[in-house]
mmCIF file of C-alpha atoms and ligand atoms in Angstrom:
data_model
loop_
_atom_site.group_PDB
_atom_site.id
_atom_site.type_symbol
_atom_site.label_atom_id
_atom_site.label_comp_id
_atom_site.label_asym_id
_atom_site.label_seq_id
_atom_site.Cartn_x
_atom_site.Cartn_y
_atom_site.Cartn_z
ATOM 1 C CA MET W 183 123.596 75.338 159.424
ATOM 2 C CA ALA W 184 125.726 77.313 157.037
ATOM 3 C CA ASP W 185 123.941 76.099 153.901
ATOM 4 C CA LEU W 186 120.708 77.741 155.090
ATOM 5 C CA ASP W 187 122.315 81.185 155.222
ATOM 6 C CA GLY W 188 120.388 83.488 152.968
ATOM 7 C CA ASN W 189 117.594 80.951 152.311
ATOM 8 C CA LYS W 190 114.050 82.242 152.347
ATOM 9 C CA ILE W 191 112.073 80.553 155.148
ATOM 10 C CA GLU W 192 108.859 82.573 155.348
ATOM 11 C CA LYS W 193 106.320 81.812 152.651
ATOM 12 C CA ASN W 194 104.685 84.652 150.763
ATOM 13 C CA TYR W 195 101.515 83.903 148.817
ATOM 14 C CA TYR W 196 101.067 87.425 147.398
ATOM 15 C CA THR W 197 97.331 87.036 147.894
ATOM 16 C CA GLU W 198 96.786 90.630 146.802
ATOM 17 C CA LYS W 199 98.244 89.974 143.338
ATOM 18 C CA ALA W 200 96.164 88.445 140.520
ATOM 19 C CA PHE W 201 97.321 85.266 138.792
ATOM 20 C CA ALA W 202 99.924 86.443 136.310
ATOM 21 C CA THR W 203 99.776 84.036 133.357
ATOM 22 C CA ASN W 204 96.102 83.914 132.460
ATOM 23 C CA GLY W 205 96.258 85.829 129.175
ATOM 24 C CA ASN W 206 92.691 86.746 128.233
ATOM 25 C CA PHE W 207 91.161 83.364 129.072
ATOM 26 C CA HIS W 208 88.673 83.181 131.926
ATOM 27 C CA VAL W 209 89.949 79.968 133.569
ATOM 28 C CA LYS W 210 93.005 80.121 135.798
ATOM 29 C CA GLY W 211 96.052 78.274 134.491
ATOM 30 C CA ALA W 212 94.374 77.392 131.194
ATOM 31 C CA ALA W 213 95.661 80.145 128.883
ATOM 32 C CA ASN W 214 98.213 77.841 127.272
ATOM 33 C CA LEU W 215 95.818 74.948 126.632
ATOM 34 C CA ASP W 216 94.369 74.038 123.240
ATOM 35 C CA TRP W 217 90.942 74.819 121.788
ATOM 36 C CA GLY W 218 89.327 71.547 122.866
ATOM 37 C CA MET W 219 90.380 71.938 126.488
ATOM 38 C CA LYS W 220 89.232 75.547 126.505
ATOM 39 C CA LYS W 221 85.855 74.581 125.054
ATOM 40 C CA HIS W 222 85.279 71.951 127.761
ATOM 41 C CA LEU W 223 86.405 74.372 130.479
ATOM 42 C CA THR W 224 84.031 76.980 129.078
ATOM 43 C CA ASN W 225 81.204 74.421 129.401
ATOM 44 C CA ILE W 226 82.078 74.363 133.109
ATOM 45 C CA PHE W 227 83.106 77.940 133.944
ATOM 46 C CA ASN W 228 80.753 80.660 132.752
ATOM 47 C CA PRO W 229 82.843 82.973 130.525
ATOM 48 C CA ARG W 230 80.967 86.022 131.833
ATOM 49 C CA THR W 231 81.821 85.445 135.503
ATOM 50 C CA GLY W 232 84.604 82.843 135.333
ATOM 51 C CA ASN W 233 82.685 80.876 137.956
ATOM 52 C CA THR W 234 80.587 77.733 138.207
ATOM 53 C CA VAL W 235 77.876 76.057 140.258
ATOM 54 C CA MET W 236 78.428 72.316 140.116
ATOM 55 C CA PHE W 237 75.831 69.992 141.568
ATOM 56 C CA ALA W 238 77.580 66.927 143.024
ATOM 57 C CA PHE W 239 75.449 63.823 143.314
ATOM 58 C CA ASP W 240 78.123 61.157 142.840
ATOM 59 C CA HIS W 241 77.817 59.993 146.469
ATOM 60 C CA GLY W 242 76.030 56.787 145.447
ATOM 61 C CA TYR W 243 79.276 55.278 144.162
ATOM 62 C CA PHE W 244 80.230 54.481 147.746
ATOM 63 C CA MET W 245 77.188 55.428 149.864
ATOM 64 C CA GLY W 246 74.357 53.835 147.893
ATOM 65 C CA SER W 247 70.987 55.626 148.064
ATOM 66 C CA VAL W 248 72.053 58.382 150.443
ATOM 67 C CA SER W 249 69.304 60.524 151.958
ATOM 68 C CA GLY W 250 68.085 63.058 149.409
ATOM 69 C CA LEU W 251 69.302 61.066 146.413
ATOM 70 C CA GLU W 252 66.871 58.147 146.636
ATOM 71 C CA ARG W 253 65.042 59.219 143.459
ATOM 72 C CA LEU W 254 67.396 60.956 141.039
ATOM 73 C CA ASP W 255 64.711 60.798 138.366
ATOM 74 C CA LEU W 256 62.476 63.058 140.502
ATOM 75 C CA LEU W 257 65.193 65.322 141.942
ATOM 76 C CA LEU W 258 67.205 66.215 138.865
ATOM 77 C CA PRO W 259 64.445 67.841 136.790
ATOM 78 C CA ARG W 260 63.920 70.296 139.690
ATOM 79 C CA LEU W 261 67.599 71.251 139.792
ATOM 80 C CA VAL W 262 69.077 71.282 136.312
ATOM 81 C CA ASP W 263 67.959 74.822 135.494
ATOM 82 C CA HIS W 264 69.710 76.177 138.594
ATOM 83 C CA VAL W 265 73.227 74.777 138.118
ATOM 84 C CA ASP W 266 75.996 74.913 135.495
ATOM 85 C CA VAL W 267 77.404 71.396 135.797
ATOM 86 C CA LEU W 268 76.266 67.966 136.929
ATOM 87 C CA MET W 269 78.958 65.937 138.693
ATOM 88 C CA ALA W 270 77.951 62.288 138.734
ATOM 89 C CA THR W 271 78.690 58.679 137.898
ATOM 90 C CA ARG W 272 78.030 57.337 134.425
ATOM 91 C CA GLY W 273 75.282 55.091 135.827
ATOM 92 C CA ALA W 274 73.356 58.017 137.278
ATOM 93 C CA LEU W 275 73.873 60.176 134.199
ATOM 94 C CA ARG W 276 72.837 57.548 131.652
ATOM 95 C CA SER W 277 69.775 56.428 133.583
ATOM 96 C CA CYS W 278 68.448 59.722 134.973
ATOM 97 C CA VAL W 279 69.667 62.684 132.874
ATOM 98 C CA LYS W 280 68.128 63.379 129.492
ATOM 99 C CA PRO W 281 70.781 63.635 126.780
ATOM 100 C CA ASN W 282 69.310 66.965 125.704
ATOM 101 C CA PHE W 283 70.703 68.440 128.941
ATOM 102 C CA ARG W 284 72.852 71.275 127.601
ATOM 103 C CA LYS W 285 75.147 72.099 130.499
ATOM 104 C CA GLY W 286 78.490 70.746 131.701
ATOM 105 C CA ILE W 287 79.236 67.186 132.765
ATOM 106 C CA ALA W 288 81.908 66.278 135.327
ATOM 107 C CA LEU W 289 82.087 62.511 135.150
ATOM 108 C CA ARG W 290 83.222 60.599 138.232
ATOM 109 C CA VAL W 291 85.704 58.043 136.861
ATOM 110 C CA SER W 292 87.381 56.739 140.030
ATOM 111 C CA SER W 293 85.566 54.298 142.247
ATOM 112 C CA GLY W 294 86.341 52.223 145.310
ATOM 113 C CA SER W 295 85.036 50.450 148.353
ATOM 114 C CA SER W 296 81.655 51.114 149.888
ATOM 115 C CA MET W 297 81.187 52.907 153.192
ATOM 116 C CA LEU W 298 80.984 49.453 154.838
ATOM 117 C CA ASN W 299 84.749 49.329 154.480
ATOM 118 C CA ASP W 300 86.951 51.112 157.049
ATOM 119 C CA ASP W 301 89.420 52.421 154.500
ATOM 120 C CA LEU W 302 87.927 54.151 151.474
ATOM 121 C CA SER W 303 91.264 55.413 150.191
ATOM 122 C CA HIS W 304 91.968 52.558 147.770
ATOM 123 C CA GLU W 305 90.227 53.293 144.499
ATOM 124 C CA VAL W 306 90.507 52.174 140.895
ATOM 125 C CA VAL W 307 89.887 53.909 137.583
ATOM 126 C CA ALA W 308 86.449 52.517 136.833
ATOM 127 C CA VAL W 309 85.554 54.370 133.628
ATOM 128 C CA ASP W 310 87.868 54.187 130.635
ATOM 129 C CA ILE W 311 88.610 57.057 128.296
ATOM 130 C CA GLU W 312 86.464 55.650 125.469
ATOM 131 C CA ASP W 313 83.345 55.609 127.634
ATOM 132 C CA SER W 314 84.171 59.081 128.982
ATOM 133 C CA ILE W 315 84.251 60.341 125.393
ATOM 134 C CA ARG W 316 80.949 58.585 124.658
ATOM 135 C CA MET W 317 79.475 60.394 127.672
ATOM 136 C CA ASN W 318 80.714 63.692 126.192
ATOM 137 C CA ALA W 319 82.326 64.514 129.563
ATOM 138 C CA ASP W 320 83.689 68.029 130.086
ATOM 139 C CA ALA W 321 85.893 66.894 132.977
ATOM 140 C CA LEU W 322 86.917 63.567 134.494
ATOM 141 C CA ALA W 323 86.776 63.527 138.295
ATOM 142 C CA VAL W 324 89.263 61.457 140.296
ATOM 143 C CA GLN W 325 89.425 61.237 144.090
ATOM 144 C CA VAL W 326 92.920 61.758 145.546
ATOM 145 C CA PHE W 327 93.844 60.674 149.087
ATOM 146 C CA ILE W 328 96.961 62.614 150.084
ATOM 147 C CA GLY W 329 98.327 61.316 153.391
ATOM 148 C CA ALA W 330 96.044 58.275 153.471
ATOM 149 C CA ARG W 331 96.966 54.623 153.069
ATOM 150 C CA GLY W 332 95.751 54.621 149.483
ATOM 151 C CA GLN W 333 97.725 57.733 148.516
ATOM 152 C CA LEU W 334 100.014 56.029 146.012
ATOM 153 C CA SER W 335 97.259 54.151 144.211
ATOM 154 C CA SER W 336 95.113 57.279 144.009
ATOM 155 C CA ILE W 337 98.049 59.200 142.522
ATOM 156 C CA ASP W 338 98.505 56.351 140.057
ATOM 157 C CA ASN W 339 94.794 56.574 139.162
ATOM 158 C CA LEU W 340 95.005 60.321 138.706
ATOM 159 C CA SER W 341 98.122 60.108 136.518
ATOM 160 C CA LYS W 342 96.516 57.500 134.268
ATOM 161 C CA VAL W 343 93.374 59.562 133.861
ATOM 162 C CA ILE W 344 95.292 62.780 133.125
ATOM 163 C CA ASN W 345 97.455 60.988 130.547
ATOM 164 C CA ALA W 346 94.441 59.475 128.788
ATOM 165 C CA ALA W 347 92.228 62.575 129.011
ATOM 166 C CA SER W 348 94.985 64.868 127.719
ATOM 167 C CA ARG W 349 95.156 62.859 124.496
ATOM 168 C CA TYR W 350 91.571 63.948 123.774
ATOM 169 C CA SER W 351 91.721 67.454 125.291
ATOM 170 C CA ILE W 352 89.425 66.566 128.182
ATOM 171 C CA PRO W 353 90.119 68.374 131.479
ATOM 172 C CA THR W 354 90.654 66.492 134.736
ATOM 173 C CA LEU W 355 89.136 67.429 138.094
ATOM 174 C CA GLY W 356 91.156 66.351 141.140
ATOM 175 C CA VAL W 357 88.959 65.790 144.184
ATOM 176 C CA VAL W 358 90.893 66.221 147.428
ATOM 177 C CA ALA W 359 89.541 63.629 149.852
ATOM 178 C CA VAL W 360 89.866 64.109 153.591
ATOM 179 C CA GLY W 361 89.757 60.973 155.731
ATOM 180 C CA LYS W 362 87.801 61.049 158.990
ATOM 181 C CA ASP W 363 91.019 61.072 161.049
ATOM 182 C CA MET W 364 92.599 63.941 159.092
ATOM 183 C CA GLU W 365 92.502 67.601 160.053
ATOM 184 C CA ARG W 366 90.964 70.173 157.743
ATOM 185 C CA THR W 367 93.744 72.725 158.143
ATOM 186 C CA ASP W 368 95.128 75.199 155.648
ATOM 187 C CA GLN W 369 98.488 73.377 155.888
ATOM 188 C CA TYR W 370 96.843 70.146 154.755
ATOM 189 C CA PHE W 371 94.860 71.769 151.947
ATOM 190 C CA LYS W 372 97.914 73.725 150.719
ATOM 191 C CA LEU W 373 99.831 70.461 150.518
ATOM 192 C CA ALA W 374 97.073 68.417 148.885
ATOM 193 C CA THR W 375 95.766 70.988 146.391
ATOM 194 C CA ARG W 376 99.242 71.896 145.197
ATOM 195 C CA ILE W 377 100.292 68.262 144.739
ATOM 196 C CA VAL W 378 97.156 67.570 142.722
ATOM 197 C CA ALA W 379 97.642 70.706 140.596
ATOM 198 C CA GLU W 380 101.289 69.897 139.913
ATOM 199 C CA MET W 381 100.240 66.456 138.712
ATOM 200 C CA GLY W 382 98.347 68.230 135.942
ATOM 201 C CA VAL W 383 94.684 68.539 136.847
ATOM 202 C CA ASN W 384 92.792 71.501 135.393
ATOM 203 C CA ILE W 385 90.391 71.957 138.322
ATOM 204 C CA VAL W 386 90.794 71.152 142.018
ATOM 205 C CA LYS W 387 87.916 70.415 144.327
ATOM 206 C CA THR W 388 88.579 70.875 148.028
ATOM 207 C CA TYR W 389 87.042 72.187 151.242
ATOM 208 C CA TYR W 390 86.910 75.679 152.656
ATOM 209 C CA CYS W 391 89.308 76.359 155.544
ATOM 210 C CA ASP W 392 91.007 79.189 157.433
ATOM 211 C CA LYS W 393 93.483 81.145 155.303
ATOM 212 C CA PHE W 394 91.638 79.850 152.260
ATOM 213 C CA GLU W 395 92.957 82.746 150.138
ATOM 214 C CA GLU W 396 96.487 81.357 150.631
ATOM 215 C CA VAL W 397 95.358 77.885 149.512
ATOM 216 C CA VAL W 398 93.880 79.508 146.388
ATOM 217 C CA ALA W 399 96.931 81.690 145.706
ATOM 218 C CA ALA W 400 99.297 78.707 145.818
ATOM 219 C CA CYS W 401 97.142 76.607 143.483
ATOM 220 C CA PRO W 402 97.733 77.465 139.789
ATOM 221 C CA VAL W 403 94.337 76.132 138.612
ATOM 222 C CA PRO W 404 90.807 77.020 139.755
ATOM 223 C CA ILE W 405 89.504 75.682 143.055
ATOM 224 C CA VAL W 406 85.860 74.712 143.499
ATOM 225 C CA VAL W 407 84.650 74.119 147.035
ATOM 226 C CA ALA W 408 82.732 71.062 148.245
ATOM 227 C CA GLY W 409 79.796 71.615 150.526
ATOM 228 C CA GLY W 410 80.488 68.832 153.007
ATOM 229 C CA LYS W 411 78.009 67.684 155.630
ATOM 230 C CA LYS W 412 74.584 69.288 155.622
ATOM 231 C CA LEU W 413 74.498 72.612 157.462
ATOM 232 C CA PRO W 414 71.546 74.876 158.146
ATOM 233 C CA GLU W 415 70.937 76.751 154.865
ATOM 234 C CA LYS W 416 72.038 80.120 156.278
ATOM 235 C CA GLU W 417 75.388 78.665 157.347
ATOM 236 C CA ALA W 418 75.885 76.915 154.020
ATOM 237 C CA LEU W 419 75.299 80.210 152.200
ATOM 238 C CA GLU W 420 77.776 81.936 154.520
ATOM 239 C CA MET W 421 80.393 79.269 153.801
ATOM 240 C CA ALA W 422 79.785 79.632 150.056
ATOM 241 C CA TYR W 423 80.164 83.399 150.295
ATOM 242 C CA ARG W 424 83.399 83.151 152.288
ATOM 243 C CA ALA W 425 84.779 80.637 149.797
ATOM 244 C CA MET W 426 84.040 82.948 146.855
ATOM 245 C CA GLN W 427 85.503 85.919 148.732
ATOM 246 C CA GLY W 428 88.601 83.797 149.345
ATOM 247 C CA GLY W 429 89.073 83.204 145.630
ATOM 248 C CA ALA W 430 87.154 79.988 144.868
ATOM 249 C CA ARG W 431 85.814 79.902 141.307
ATOM 250 C CA GLY W 432 82.669 78.129 142.340
ATOM 251 C CA LEU W 433 80.986 75.531 144.497
ATOM 252 C CA ASP W 434 80.753 71.813 143.814
ATOM 253 C CA MET W 435 78.017 71.179 146.303
ATOM 254 C CA GLY W 436 76.023 68.077 147.083
ATOM 255 C CA ARG W 437 74.375 67.471 150.461
ATOM 256 C CA ASN W 438 73.815 71.149 151.219
ATOM 257 C CA ILE W 439 71.646 71.264 148.115
ATOM 258 C CA PHE W 440 69.998 67.854 147.830
ATOM 259 C CA GLN W 441 69.363 67.437 151.568
ATOM 260 C CA SER W 442 67.690 70.832 151.793
ATOM 261 C CA VAL W 443 63.901 70.755 151.920
ATOM 262 C CA HIS W 444 64.069 73.427 149.217
ATOM 263 C CA ALA W 445 66.806 72.006 147.022
ATOM 264 C CA ALA W 446 66.074 74.076 143.902
ATOM 265 C CA GLN W 447 65.848 77.345 145.832
ATOM 266 C CA MET W 448 69.094 76.493 147.638
ATOM 267 C CA ALA W 449 70.880 75.844 144.330
ATOM 268 C CA ASP W 450 69.465 79.087 143.014
ATOM 269 C CA ALA W 451 70.678 81.060 146.066
ATOM 270 C CA ILE W 452 74.161 79.557 145.691
ATOM 271 C CA GLY W 453 74.111 80.684 142.061
ATOM 272 C CA LYS W 454 73.372 84.261 143.146
ATOM 273 C CA ILE W 455 76.538 84.255 145.278
ATOM 274 C CA VAL W 456 78.633 82.586 142.582
ATOM 275 C CA HIS W 457 77.484 84.553 139.532
ATOM 276 C CA ARG W 458 75.704 87.659 140.798
ATOM 277 C CA LYS W 459 78.003 88.744 143.653
ATOM 278 C CA PHE W 460 75.258 88.444 146.285
ATOM 279 C CA THR W 461 76.494 88.669 149.867
ATOM 280 C CA ALA W 462 75.592 85.825 152.233
ATOM 281 C CA ALA W 463 72.886 88.029 153.781
ATOM 282 C CA GLU W 464 71.407 88.891 150.380
ATOM 283 C CA ALA W 465 71.426 85.235 149.319
ATOM 284 C CA TRP W 466 69.735 84.216 152.575
ATOM 285 C CA GLU W 467 67.069 86.881 152.101
ATOM 286 C CA TYR W 468 66.576 85.685 148.517
ATOM 287 C CA TYR W 469 66.276 82.066 149.708
ATOM 288 C CA CYS W 470 63.767 83.009 152.444
ATOM 289 C CA GLU W 471 61.674 84.975 149.972
ATOM 290 C CA ALA W 472 61.763 82.145 147.399
ATOM 291 C CA THR W 473 60.691 79.523 149.954
ATOM 292 C CA LYS W 474 58.041 81.613 151.748
ATOM 293 C CA THR W 475 55.051 80.074 150.029
ATOM 294 C CA LYS W 476 56.571 76.644 149.353
HETATM 295 C C1 R5P Y 667 82.688 62.764 147.472
HETATM 296 O O1 R5P Y 667 83.274 61.754 147.368
HETATM 297 C C2 R5P Y 667 82.111 63.388 146.315
HETATM 298 O O2 R5P Y 667 83.088 63.888 145.438
HETATM 299 C C3 R5P Y 667 81.097 64.451 146.572
HETATM 300 O O3 R5P Y 667 80.669 64.839 145.333
HETATM 301 C C4 R5P Y 667 81.607 65.638 147.319
HETATM 302 O O4 R5P Y 667 81.990 65.308 148.603
HETATM 303 C C5 R5P Y 667 80.654 66.842 147.293
HETATM 304 O O5 R5P Y 667 79.538 66.624 147.930
HETATM 305 P P1 R5P Y 667 79.179 67.333 149.305
HETATM 306 O O6 R5P Y 667 78.915 68.772 148.990
HETATM 307 O O7 R5P Y 667 77.981 66.583 149.753
HETATM 308 O O8 R5P Y 667 80.362 67.177 150.217
#
């Protein structure tokens, strides 16, 4: 085809080059945002390291009282000192988190069917902007289902939330959902994370995969990595380390913290990788030491 002559076919992610338009701000892609946005993002990403440990316990919005989250009132006091951000529903936050909690809040604002339904990809915006402001949210989290049946409605949800949140300088967190019949490949995550970023989110949450550094390079805002299904602690720490080495700016981890017998020590060990540059082996040793007498 003559019109392809001279076109560039191979992609080049320049993974060795740092993001070029960050100015002196510590959050990727946020240098041109206003003071309010930067303040919220600084409540999420530590300005010293540029990274964050988010504790995700929003699973109840579709899973009910999932194992490990039966008693938020008992779990949360053990964890809050070890994380930077709580990611949760407004119901969990209002009922189980003291308002004198001084760290970041990522408020889950999209909601949908329960796990009793075959197709979870059709969600609605369940929390309006006024209540998000009342909750003093630092980011509004919306689930996005690229390639699923509910793709269009989830993109509609995300657009509405970004439009409303932008009026009040509140960042948006796009959560890349992966259906059970979808493959966790770098091709899929490059597609999904970039679409979500181009729609205007300020943070993307996704999963770790092969060639993760290319996923990160092609995404102009910070990526935080979900933990996924519970793994043995050593493997979860290895995944966290690889994600940070690949350019993630933090973990947004749920089950691998709250389903651990030693949830607080696990959160603490993740924090050592995220903020203190521990290797996976060092974090594992730290975790073993911390849990020896527990
Ligand atoms: C999923 O819908 C939620 O956003 C969870 O917060 C997310 O999957 C992270 O939790 P986990 O580390 O358990 O995968």
